[in-house]
mmCIF file of C-alpha atoms in Angstrom:
data_model
loop_
_atom_site.group_PDB
_atom_site.id
_atom_site.type_symbol
_atom_site.label_atom_id
_atom_site.label_comp_id
_atom_site.label_asym_id
_atom_site.label_seq_id
_atom_site.Cartn_x
_atom_site.Cartn_y
_atom_site.Cartn_z
ATOM 1 C CA MET A 8 33.460 -26.584 -0.019
ATOM 2 C CA GLY A 9 36.765 -28.268 -0.854
ATOM 3 C CA SER A 10 39.592 -26.333 -2.428
ATOM 4 C CA GLY A 11 38.770 -27.762 -5.861
ATOM 5 C CA LYS A 12 35.150 -26.739 -5.599
ATOM 6 C CA ARG A 13 36.157 -23.336 -4.206
ATOM 7 C CA SER A 14 38.522 -22.764 -7.147
ATOM 8 C CA LEU A 15 35.811 -23.802 -9.581
ATOM 9 C CA THR A 16 33.309 -21.393 -8.030
ATOM 10 C CA THR A 17 35.856 -18.581 -7.900
ATOM 11 C CA ALA A 18 36.751 -19.175 -11.542
ATOM 12 C CA ALA A 19 33.071 -19.110 -12.458
ATOM 13 C CA MET A 20 32.674 -15.832 -10.620
ATOM 14 C CA VAL A 21 35.684 -14.285 -12.366
ATOM 15 C CA LEU A 22 34.251 -15.479 -15.681
ATOM 16 C CA ALA A 23 30.897 -13.951 -14.757
ATOM 17 C CA CYS A 24 32.624 -10.659 -14.022
ATOM 18 C CA ALA A 25 34.417 -10.726 -17.362
ATOM 19 C CA CYS A 26 31.173 -11.519 -19.160
ATOM 20 C CA ALA A 27 29.528 -8.678 -17.263
ATOM 21 C CA VAL A 28 31.995 -6.193 -18.699
ATOM 22 C CA LEU A 29 31.468 -7.491 -22.208
ATOM 23 C CA SER A 30 27.744 -8.165 -22.255
ATOM 24 C CA ALA A 31 26.331 -6.218 -19.281
ATOM 25 C CA PRO A 32 24.258 -8.768 -17.327
ATOM 26 C CA ALA A 33 21.518 -7.829 -14.857
ATOM 27 C CA VAL A 34 23.599 -7.509 -11.741
ATOM 28 C CA ALA A 35 27.248 -7.571 -12.693
ATOM 29 C CA TYR A 36 29.289 -9.695 -10.287
ATOM 30 C CA ALA A 37 32.655 -8.800 -8.893
ATOM 31 C CA SER A 38 34.191 -10.893 -6.166
ATOM 32 C CA PRO A 39 37.648 -9.824 -5.046
ATOM 33 C CA THR A 40 39.780 -12.314 -3.199
ATOM 34 C CA PRO A 41 39.247 -11.964 0.574
ATOM 35 C CA GLY A 42 42.077 -9.933 2.049
ATOM 36 C CA SER A 43 42.871 -8.062 -1.138
ATOM 37 C CA THR A 44 42.012 -4.434 -1.739
ATOM 38 C CA PRO A 45 40.201 -4.316 -5.070
ATOM 39 C CA THR A 46 39.441 -1.126 -6.929
ATOM 40 C CA PRO A 47 36.388 -1.007 -9.188
ATOM 41 C CA THR A 48 37.322 -0.667 -12.820
ATOM 42 C CA PRO A 49 36.064 2.705 -14.043
ATOM 43 C CA SER A 50 34.285 3.194 -17.331
ATOM 44 C CA GLY A 51 36.401 4.014 -20.346
ATOM 45 C CA GLY A 52 35.233 7.626 -20.647
ATOM 46 C CA ALA A 53 35.842 8.404 -16.984
ATOM 47 C CA ALA A 54 39.263 6.745 -17.073
ATOM 48 C CA GLY A 55 40.285 8.784 -20.097
ATOM 49 C CA ALA A 56 39.187 11.995 -18.430
ATOM 50 C CA ARG A 57 41.190 11.251 -15.275
ATOM 51 C CA GLY A 58 44.202 10.223 -17.364
ATOM 52 C CA ALA A 59 44.157 13.577 -19.103
ATOM 53 C CA GLY A 60 43.647 15.368 -15.814
ATOM 54 C CA VAL A 61 40.532 17.066 -17.162
ATOM 55 C CA GLN A 62 36.872 16.294 -16.475
ATOM 56 C CA ASP A 63 34.616 17.051 -19.401
ATOM 57 C CA PRO A 64 31.509 18.872 -18.028
ATOM 58 C CA GLN A 65 29.342 17.334 -20.732
ATOM 59 C CA ALA A 66 30.623 13.848 -19.891
ATOM 60 C CA ILE A 67 29.934 14.476 -16.215
ATOM 61 C CA ARG A 68 26.414 15.653 -17.016
ATOM 62 C CA LYS A 69 25.791 12.609 -19.198
ATOM 63 C CA LYS A 70 27.054 10.306 -16.486
ATOM 64 C CA LYS A 71 24.783 11.962 -13.937
ATOM 65 C CA ASP A 72 21.884 11.610 -16.342
ATOM 66 C CA LEU A 73 22.662 7.915 -16.832
ATOM 67 C CA GLN A 74 22.945 7.457 -13.065
ATOM 68 C CA ALA A 75 19.476 8.950 -12.722
ATOM 69 C CA ILE A 76 18.223 6.614 -15.439
ATOM 70 C CA ARG A 77 19.851 3.640 -13.695
ATOM 71 C CA LEU A 78 18.151 4.524 -10.413
ATOM 72 C CA LYS A 79 14.834 5.033 -12.205
ATOM 73 C CA LEU A 80 15.158 1.633 -13.867
ATOM 74 C CA ASP A 81 15.992 0.078 -10.513
ATOM 75 C CA ASP A 82 12.802 1.591 -9.081
ATOM 76 C CA LEU A 83 10.666 0.409 -11.978
ATOM 77 C CA TYR A 84 11.988 -3.134 -11.884
ATOM 78 C CA HIS A 85 11.737 -3.184 -8.086
ATOM 79 C CA ASP A 86 8.066 -2.202 -8.303
ATOM 80 C CA ALA A 87 7.598 -4.884 -10.942
ATOM 81 C CA ALA A 88 9.182 -7.414 -8.559
ATOM 82 C CA VAL A 89 6.811 -6.386 -5.754
ATOM 83 C CA ALA A 90 3.849 -6.758 -8.105
ATOM 84 C CA THR A 91 5.206 -10.117 -9.265
ATOM 85 C CA ASP A 92 5.286 -11.336 -5.668
ATOM 86 C CA ALA A 93 1.662 -10.200 -5.262
ATOM 87 C CA TYR A 94 0.760 -11.994 -8.501
ATOM 88 C CA ASN A 95 2.481 -15.194 -7.409
ATOM 89 C CA ALA A 96 0.798 -15.070 -3.998
ATOM 90 C CA ALA A 97 -2.628 -14.610 -5.595
ATOM 91 C CA GLU A 98 -1.878 -17.409 -8.057
ATOM 92 C CA GLU A 99 -0.899 -19.747 -5.220
ATOM 93 C CA LYS A 100 -4.052 -18.905 -3.247
ATOM 94 C CA THR A 101 -6.159 -19.386 -6.374
ATOM 95 C CA ARG A 102 -4.737 -22.881 -6.837
ATOM 96 C CA GLN A 103 -5.366 -23.762 -3.201
ATOM 97 C CA GLN A 104 -8.911 -22.401 -3.189
ATOM 98 C CA SER A 105 -9.752 -24.128 -6.463
ATOM 99 C CA ALA A 106 -8.609 -27.409 -4.926
ATOM 100 C CA GLN A 107 -10.687 -26.740 -1.797
ATOM 101 C CA ILE A 108 -13.778 -25.999 -3.887
ATOM 102 C CA VAL A 109 -13.292 -29.261 -5.770
ATOM 103 C CA ASP A 110 -12.980 -31.144 -2.452
ATOM 104 C CA LEU A 111 -16.137 -29.494 -1.111
ATOM 105 C CA ALA A 112 -18.010 -30.310 -4.309
ATOM 106 C CA GLN A 113 -17.024 -33.959 -3.920
ATOM 107 C CA GLU A 114 -18.190 -33.908 -0.296
ATOM 108 C CA ILE A 115 -21.514 -32.425 -1.397
ATOM 109 C CA VAL A 116 -21.970 -35.170 -3.978
ATOM 110 C CA LYS A 117 -21.150 -37.887 -1.433
ATOM 111 C CA GLY A 118 -23.413 -36.240 1.165
ATOM 112 C CA GLN A 119 -26.311 -36.070 -1.272
ATOM 113 C CA GLU A 120 -25.857 -39.733 -2.194
ATOM 114 C CA LYS A 121 -25.853 -40.652 1.510
ATOM 115 C CA LEU A 122 -28.977 -38.590 2.133
ATOM 116 C CA ASP A 123 -30.752 -40.313 -0.754
ATOM 117 C CA ARG A 124 -29.891 -43.730 0.719
ATOM 118 C CA LEU A 125 -31.114 -42.672 4.151
ATOM 119 C CA LYS A 126 -34.361 -41.428 2.657
ATOM 120 C CA ASP A 127 -34.862 -44.775 0.922
ATOM 121 C CA LEU A 128 -34.277 -46.623 4.229
ATOM 122 C CA ALA A 129 -36.667 -44.281 6.065
ATOM 123 C CA GLY A 130 -39.312 -44.860 3.411
ATOM 124 C CA ALA A 131 -38.915 -48.626 3.695
ATOM 125 C CA ALA A 132 -39.264 -48.440 7.485
ATOM 126 C CA ALA A 133 -42.424 -46.338 7.173
ATOM 127 C CA ARG A 134 -43.964 -48.801 4.727
ATOM 128 C CA ALA A 135 -43.158 -51.713 7.055
ATOM 129 C CA GLN A 136 -44.801 -49.923 9.959
ATOM 130 C CA TYR A 137 -47.871 -49.267 7.847
ATOM 131 C CA ARG A 138 -48.158 -52.937 6.932
ATOM 132 C CA GLY A 139 -48.062 -53.796 10.674
ATOM 133 C CA GLY A 140 -51.454 -52.137 11.090
ATOM 134 C CA GLY A 141 -52.619 -49.117 13.013
ATOM 135 C CA LEU A 142 -54.073 -50.926 16.068
ATOM 136 C CA PRO A 143 -52.644 -50.094 19.499
ATOM 137 C CA PRO A 144 -50.202 -52.670 20.965
ATOM 138 C CA GLU A 145 -52.746 -53.883 23.630
ATOM 139 C CA ALA A 146 -55.318 -54.726 20.986
ATOM 140 C CA GLN A 147 -52.751 -56.516 18.873
ATOM 141 C CA LEU A 148 -51.768 -58.605 21.966
ATOM 142 C CA TRP A 149 -55.355 -59.701 22.740
ATOM 143 C CA LEU A 150 -56.065 -60.513 19.103
ATOM 144 C CA SER A 151 -52.875 -62.493 18.668
ATOM 145 C CA ARG A 152 -53.201 -66.306 18.409
ATOM 146 C CA ASN A 153 -49.843 -66.709 20.120
ATOM 147 C CA PRO A 154 -49.246 -64.018 22.769
ATOM 148 C CA GLN A 155 -45.617 -65.060 23.331
ATOM 149 C CA GLU A 156 -44.857 -64.844 19.643
ATOM 150 C CA TYR A 157 -46.435 -61.387 19.611
ATOM 151 C CA LEU A 158 -44.348 -60.235 22.587
ATOM 152 C CA ASP A 159 -41.167 -61.439 20.870
ATOM 153 C CA GLY A 160 -42.221 -59.610 17.743
ATOM 154 C CA ALA A 161 -43.019 -56.478 19.735
ATOM 155 C CA GLY A 162 -39.417 -56.413 20.991
ATOM 156 C CA ARG A 163 -38.207 -56.468 17.427
ATOM 157 C CA VAL A 164 -40.643 -53.716 16.570
ATOM 158 C CA ARG A 165 -39.275 -51.555 19.379
ATOM 159 C CA GLN A 166 -35.765 -52.199 18.086
ATOM 160 C CA GLY A 167 -36.952 -51.176 14.668
ATOM 161 C CA GLU A 168 -38.463 -48.011 16.066
ATOM 162 C CA HIS A 169 -35.163 -47.108 17.738
ATOM 163 C CA ALA A 170 -33.367 -47.793 14.480
ATOM 164 C CA ALA A 171 -35.817 -45.544 12.659
ATOM 165 C CA GLU A 172 -35.174 -42.774 15.170
ATOM 166 C CA GLY A 173 -31.421 -43.154 14.605
ATOM 167 C CA LEU A 174 -32.051 -43.106 10.869
ATOM 168 C CA LEU A 175 -33.952 -39.819 11.105
ATOM 169 C CA ALA A 176 -31.192 -38.295 13.277
ATOM 170 C CA GLU A 177 -28.572 -39.371 10.738
ATOM 171 C CA MET A 178 -30.629 -37.808 7.976
ATOM 172 C CA ALA A 179 -30.750 -34.527 9.908
ATOM 173 C CA ARG A 180 -26.970 -34.539 10.480
ATOM 174 C CA THR A 181 -26.308 -35.283 6.821
ATOM 175 C CA GLN A 182 -28.612 -32.464 5.783
ATOM 176 C CA GLN A 183 -26.748 -30.075 8.112
ATOM 177 C CA ASP A 184 -23.418 -31.220 6.687
ATOM 178 C CA LEU A 185 -24.653 -30.555 3.167
ATOM 179 C CA GLU A 186 -25.757 -27.054 4.125
ATOM 180 C CA GLN A 187 -22.363 -26.353 5.731
ATOM 181 C CA TYR A 188 -20.494 -27.701 2.692
ATOM 182 C CA ALA A 189 -22.558 -25.413 0.484
ATOM 183 C CA LYS A 190 -21.767 -22.377 2.695
ATOM 184 C CA ASP A 191 -18.052 -23.243 2.727
ATOM 185 C CA ALA A 192 -18.009 -23.677 -1.033
ATOM 186 C CA SER A 193 -19.709 -20.292 -1.485
ATOM 187 C CA ALA A 194 -17.167 -18.607 0.822
ATOM 188 C CA GLN A 195 -14.240 -20.235 -0.983
ATOM 189 C CA TRP A 196 -15.695 -19.159 -4.316
ATOM 190 C CA GLN A 197 -15.850 -15.547 -3.142
ATOM 191 C CA LYS A 198 -12.212 -15.750 -1.998
ATOM 192 C CA LEU A 199 -11.279 -17.297 -5.329
ATOM 193 C CA GLU A 200 -12.878 -14.441 -7.221
ATOM 194 C CA ALA A 201 -11.151 -11.887 -4.963
ATOM 195 C CA ASN A 202 -7.756 -13.488 -5.609
ATOM 196 C CA ARG A 203 -8.428 -13.601 -9.321
ATOM 197 C CA GLU A 204 -9.066 -9.863 -9.211
ATOM 198 C CA ALA A 205 -5.903 -9.336 -7.133
ATOM 199 C CA LYS A 206 -3.921 -11.402 -9.625
ATOM 200 C CA ALA A 207 -5.294 -9.421 -12.555
ATOM 201 C CA GLU A 208 -4.477 -6.129 -10.822
ATOM 202 C CA ALA A 209 -0.931 -7.294 -10.047
ATOM 203 C CA GLN A 210 -0.546 -8.391 -13.654
ATOM 204 C CA LYS A 211 -1.490 -4.902 -14.837
ATOM 205 C CA LYS A 212 1.068 -3.331 -12.492
ATOM 206 C CA ILE A 213 3.801 -5.691 -13.661
ATOM 207 C CA LYS A 214 3.180 -4.959 -17.307
ATOM 208 C CA LYS A 215 2.965 -1.226 -16.628
ATOM 209 C CA GLN A 216 6.288 -1.101 -14.767
ATOM 210 C CA ILE A 217 8.116 -3.284 -17.288
ATOM 211 C CA ALA A 218 6.701 -1.299 -20.218
ATOM 212 C CA ALA A 219 7.880 1.948 -18.629
ATOM 213 C CA ALA A 220 11.352 0.494 -18.066
ATOM 214 C CA GLU A 221 11.576 -0.831 -21.612
ATOM 215 C CA LYS A 222 10.418 2.523 -23.007
ATOM 216 C CA LEU A 223 13.075 4.322 -20.987
ATOM 217 C CA GLU A 224 15.794 1.932 -22.172
ATOM 218 C CA SER A 225 14.624 2.128 -25.791
ATOM 219 C CA GLN A 226 15.290 5.871 -25.786
ATOM 220 C CA LEU A 227 18.988 5.277 -25.123
ATOM 221 C CA GLN A 228 21.511 4.981 -27.891
ATOM 222 C CA LYS A 229 23.768 1.939 -28.108
ATOM 223 C CA GLU A 230 26.713 3.784 -26.568
ATOM 224 C CA GLU A 231 24.524 5.023 -23.712
ATOM 225 C CA LYS A 232 23.228 1.515 -23.057
ATOM 226 C CA GLU A 233 26.806 0.265 -22.835
ATOM 227 C CA ARG A 234 27.731 3.015 -20.373
ATOM 228 C CA LEU A 235 24.550 2.317 -18.380
ATOM 229 C CA ALA A 236 25.513 -1.352 -18.189
ATOM 230 C CA LYS A 237 28.932 -0.388 -16.836
ATOM 231 C CA LEU A 238 27.309 1.840 -14.230
ATOM 232 C CA GLU A 239 25.151 -1.101 -13.148
ATOM 233 C CA GLU A 240 28.242 -3.255 -12.971
ATOM 234 C CA GLU A 241 30.178 -0.686 -10.946
ATOM 235 C CA ALA A 242 27.305 -0.269 -8.475
ATOM 236 C CA ALA A 243 27.084 -4.028 -7.924
ATOM 237 C CA TYR A 244 30.876 -4.306 -7.642
ATOM 238 C CA LYS A 245 31.039 -1.485 -5.106
ATOM 239 C CA ALA A 246 28.312 -3.057 -2.951
ATOM 240 C CA GLN A 247 29.944 -6.500 -3.114
ATOM 241 C CA THR A 248 33.361 -5.076 -2.264
ATOM 242 C CA ALA A 249 31.968 -3.252 0.759
ATOM 243 C CA TRP A 250 30.246 -6.446 1.911
ATOM 244 C CA LEU A 251 33.425 -8.485 1.578
ATOM 245 C CA SER A 252 35.521 -5.771 3.209
ATOM 246 C CA SER A 253 33.519 -6.220 6.394
ATOM 247 C CA GLY A 254 35.244 -9.608 6.809
ATOM 248 C CA VAL A 255 31.934 -11.441 6.742
ATOM 249 C CA LEU A 256 33.181 -14.103 4.331
ATOM 250 C CA ALA A 257 35.832 -15.255 6.804
ATOM 251 C CA GLU A 258 33.041 -16.119 9.260
ATOM 252 C CA ILE A 259 30.966 -18.079 6.758
ATOM 253 C CA ASN A 260 32.129 -21.680 6.626
ATOM 254 C CA GLY A 261 28.929 -23.728 6.767
ATOM 255 C CA LYS A 262 28.740 -26.872 4.657
ATOM 256 C CA ALA A 263 25.708 -27.645 2.528
ATOM 257 C CA SER A 264 23.301 -30.363 3.608
ATOM 258 C CA ASP A 265 22.569 -33.204 1.171
ATOM 259 C CA GLN A 266 19.309 -31.517 0.192
ATOM 260 C CA GLY A 267 21.110 -28.177 -0.045
ATOM 261 C CA LYS A 268 23.599 -29.638 -2.523
ATOM 262 C CA LYS A 269 20.735 -30.896 -4.687
ATOM 263 C CA ALA A 270 19.041 -27.494 -4.564
ATOM 264 C CA VAL A 271 22.267 -25.701 -5.535
ATOM 265 C CA LYS A 272 22.845 -28.074 -8.443
ATOM 266 C CA TYR A 273 19.325 -27.534 -9.739
ATOM 267 C CA ALA A 274 19.615 -23.748 -9.476
ATOM 268 C CA THR A 275 23.029 -23.547 -11.131
ATOM 269 C CA ASP A 276 21.867 -25.866 -13.914
ATOM 270 C CA GLN A 277 19.360 -23.159 -14.867
ATOM 271 C CA ILE A 278 22.039 -20.520 -15.500
ATOM 272 C CA GLY A 279 21.400 -18.757 -18.815
ATOM 273 C CA LYS A 280 17.627 -19.292 -18.811
ATOM 274 C CA PRO A 281 15.563 -16.090 -19.080
ATOM 275 C CA TYR A 282 13.743 -14.284 -16.304
ATOM 276 C CA VAL A 283 9.977 -14.241 -16.871
ATOM 277 C CA TRP A 284 7.681 -12.918 -14.164
ATOM 278 C CA GLY A 285 5.409 -15.578 -12.708
ATOM 279 C CA ALA A 286 7.486 -18.385 -14.248
ATOM 280 C CA GLU A 287 8.667 -21.433 -12.318
ATOM 281 C CA GLY A 288 10.420 -23.430 -15.011
ATOM 282 C CA PRO A 289 11.530 -25.390 -16.737
ATOM 283 C CA LYS A 290 12.345 -22.901 -19.528
ATOM 284 C CA SER A 291 12.201 -19.646 -17.557
ATOM 285 C CA TYR A 292 11.976 -18.399 -13.965
ATOM 286 C CA ASP A 293 11.355 -15.432 -11.759
ATOM 287 C CA CYS A 294 13.441 -15.096 -8.593
ATOM 288 C CA SER A 295 11.243 -17.099 -6.206
ATOM 289 C CA GLY A 296 10.215 -19.485 -8.970
ATOM 290 C CA LEU A 297 13.859 -20.508 -9.234
ATOM 291 C CA THR A 298 14.424 -20.960 -5.498
ATOM 292 C CA SER A 299 11.134 -22.765 -4.835
ATOM 293 C CA GLN A 300 11.617 -25.179 -7.733
ATOM 294 C CA ALA A 301 15.238 -25.820 -6.720
ATOM 295 C CA TRP A 302 14.112 -26.930 -3.268
ATOM 296 C CA ILE A 303 11.190 -28.932 -4.640
ATOM 297 C CA SER A 304 13.732 -30.782 -6.787
ATOM 298 C CA ALA A 305 15.673 -31.476 -3.585
ATOM 299 C CA GLY A 306 12.573 -33.061 -2.066
ATOM 300 C CA HIS A 307 11.593 -30.173 0.202
ATOM 301 C CA GLY A 308 8.706 -27.905 -0.756
ATOM 302 C CA ILE A 309 8.867 -24.246 0.313
ATOM 303 C CA PRO A 310 6.553 -21.219 -0.144
ATOM 304 C CA ARG A 311 6.261 -19.858 -3.670
ATOM 305 C CA THR A 312 7.018 -16.168 -3.056
ATOM 306 C CA SER A 313 10.091 -14.414 -1.640
ATOM 307 C CA GLN A 314 7.952 -12.661 0.976
ATOM 308 C CA GLU A 315 6.415 -15.916 2.202
ATOM 309 C CA GLN A 316 9.832 -17.580 2.145
ATOM 310 C CA TRP A 317 11.016 -14.786 4.439
ATOM 311 C CA LYS A 318 7.965 -15.116 6.705
ATOM 312 C CA GLN A 319 7.734 -18.891 6.976
ATOM 313 C CA LEU A 320 11.253 -20.312 6.716
ATOM 314 C CA THR A 321 13.746 -20.462 9.579
ATOM 315 C CA HIS A 322 15.958 -17.376 9.879
ATOM 316 C CA VAL A 323 19.714 -17.855 10.324
ATOM 317 C CA ASP A 324 22.574 -15.417 10.883
ATOM 318 C CA ILE A 325 24.647 -14.500 7.853
ATOM 319 C CA LYS A 326 27.762 -15.922 9.530
ATOM 320 C CA ASP A 327 25.973 -19.297 9.804
ATOM 321 C CA MET A 328 24.942 -19.283 6.146
ATOM 322 C CA ARG A 329 25.607 -22.384 4.068
ATOM 323 C CA PRO A 330 25.113 -23.268 0.377
ATOM 324 C CA GLY A 331 21.446 -23.851 -0.378
ATOM 325 C CA ASP A 332 20.256 -21.181 2.058
ATOM 326 C CA LEU A 333 18.204 -18.349 0.604
ATOM 327 C CA ILE A 334 19.213 -14.703 0.877
ATOM 328 C CA ILE A 335 16.276 -12.306 0.986
ATOM 329 C CA TYR A 336 16.885 -8.806 -0.371
ATOM 330 C CA PHE A 337 15.405 -5.322 0.181
ATOM 331 C CA ASP A 338 13.279 -4.173 3.091
ATOM 332 C CA ASP A 339 10.096 -5.518 1.530
ATOM 333 C CA ALA A 340 11.577 -8.986 0.815
ATOM 334 C CA SER A 341 10.900 -8.477 -2.885
ATOM 335 C CA HIS A 342 13.880 -10.481 -4.169
ATOM 336 C CA VAL A 343 15.454 -13.815 -3.273
ATOM 337 C CA ALA A 344 18.600 -15.652 -4.348
ATOM 338 C CA MET A 345 20.317 -18.901 -3.404
ATOM 339 C CA TYR A 346 23.704 -18.837 -1.712
ATOM 340 C CA ILE A 347 26.153 -21.194 -3.435
ATOM 341 C CA GLY A 348 29.304 -20.534 -1.395
ATOM 342 C CA ASP A 349 32.415 -18.344 -1.618
ATOM 343 C CA GLY A 350 30.358 -15.154 -1.314
ATOM 344 C CA ALA A 351 28.322 -15.922 -4.436
ATOM 345 C CA ILE A 352 24.644 -16.394 -5.243
ATOM 346 C CA VAL A 353 22.659 -17.727 -8.165
ATOM 347 C CA HIS A 354 19.459 -15.886 -8.972
ATOM 348 C CA ALA A 355 16.986 -14.749 -11.621
ATOM 349 C CA PRO A 356 17.548 -10.953 -11.526
ATOM 350 C CA ARG A 357 14.808 -9.177 -13.477
ATOM 351 C CA PRO A 358 13.053 -8.923 -16.875
ATOM 352 C CA GLY A 359 15.473 -8.831 -19.759
ATOM 353 C CA ARG A 360 18.105 -10.795 -17.829
ATOM 354 C CA THR A 361 18.935 -14.456 -17.363
ATOM 355 C CA VAL A 362 19.642 -16.705 -14.393
ATOM 356 C CA THR A 363 23.200 -15.857 -13.369
ATOM 357 C CA ILE A 364 25.872 -15.906 -10.661
ATOM 358 C CA ALA A 365 26.358 -12.673 -8.706
ATOM 359 C CA GLY A 366 27.876 -11.377 -5.509
ATOM 360 C CA ALA A 367 25.879 -12.131 -2.382
ATOM 361 C CA GLY A 368 26.421 -8.557 -1.177
ATOM 362 C CA SER A 369 25.647 -6.848 -4.478
ATOM 363 C CA MET A 370 22.153 -5.934 -3.239
ATOM 364 C CA PRO A 371 20.856 -4.822 0.183
ATOM 365 C CA ILE A 372 20.460 -7.971 2.302
ATOM 366 C CA LEU A 373 17.385 -8.253 4.507
ATOM 367 C CA GLY A 374 18.323 -11.633 5.948
ATOM 368 C CA VAL A 375 18.922 -15.324 5.358
ATOM 369 C CA VAL A 376 16.488 -18.239 5.633
ATOM 370 C CA ARG A 377 17.065 -21.982 5.660
ATOM 371 C CA PRO A 378 14.524 -24.270 3.988
ATOM 372 C CA ASP A 379 15.814 -27.495 5.588
ATOM 373 C CA ALA A 380 16.512 -26.216 9.098
#
């Protein structure tokens, strides 16, 4: 990135941090300038207690309770993300298997039409042979008025017999093909039904986890929700600060490819749109829906789910990361974001949040993959 672009991204990140404090986004972003020694801004209540030199036991207990709630919410939304990946994978397989069943059905139709034509030709050949009479060839030769003409005709008859044999063989092959197509279609149908069941089960899990999270949040008062949001922000800030303090950003200087630039533009253009599990635009996205659609817009299709993106795309070292690369998070590859440069990502965090900019190190990084390696 040029200095102008870097300043623009840094400004956007600072703005995101400010908005985080005011409106509590999903994963609050804090990106200190490399080389500085930032200190996370404490919540108002904690700051007041330290300023007075006294820690209110009740405030401490409430904070611990909210920390427990924050961790519980993280677990619930993480489980929902895992189930969402399973749902998306089943949905993708369902689409592929439906397409394969349609292709097989078309092959069956074409095979049946071919078999009908072959049967018509075989019937015509049988009728022609019947009209030729049932006498043996020797008798037909002696009874012929023109033996030479008969011998010429006999050659054509033999050719016809060979053709009939080939016709029967072709009929047998076509019949075998039809039987195989039918078996394949039946197998694909069984897989389709299994994936539909898997998708329905994943859907139940998603709704269950999100409902539990929403119920837990609904029990909080407004002031508690605000403090919880600040705790989320502080946790993300602390993780990002630790990541930057390792000096990793100084090693990352890769420049985006042309396709990478297009993918980044698409992803950042979606900022502010809501997270919806299973969604892949244009009005809403889940995490892998955003990254897969961004790369499709750049002319390069990639797997639909974060787990398959991790499995199938080329892995690169973090120090070699460049804008447009995808960062995979958590040990089970249940979340994905797009790196946009200057230590920042754009991603769709979780239900109840919107597509936003965050710190690349604000969550546990599993690794980095490159769609256009």
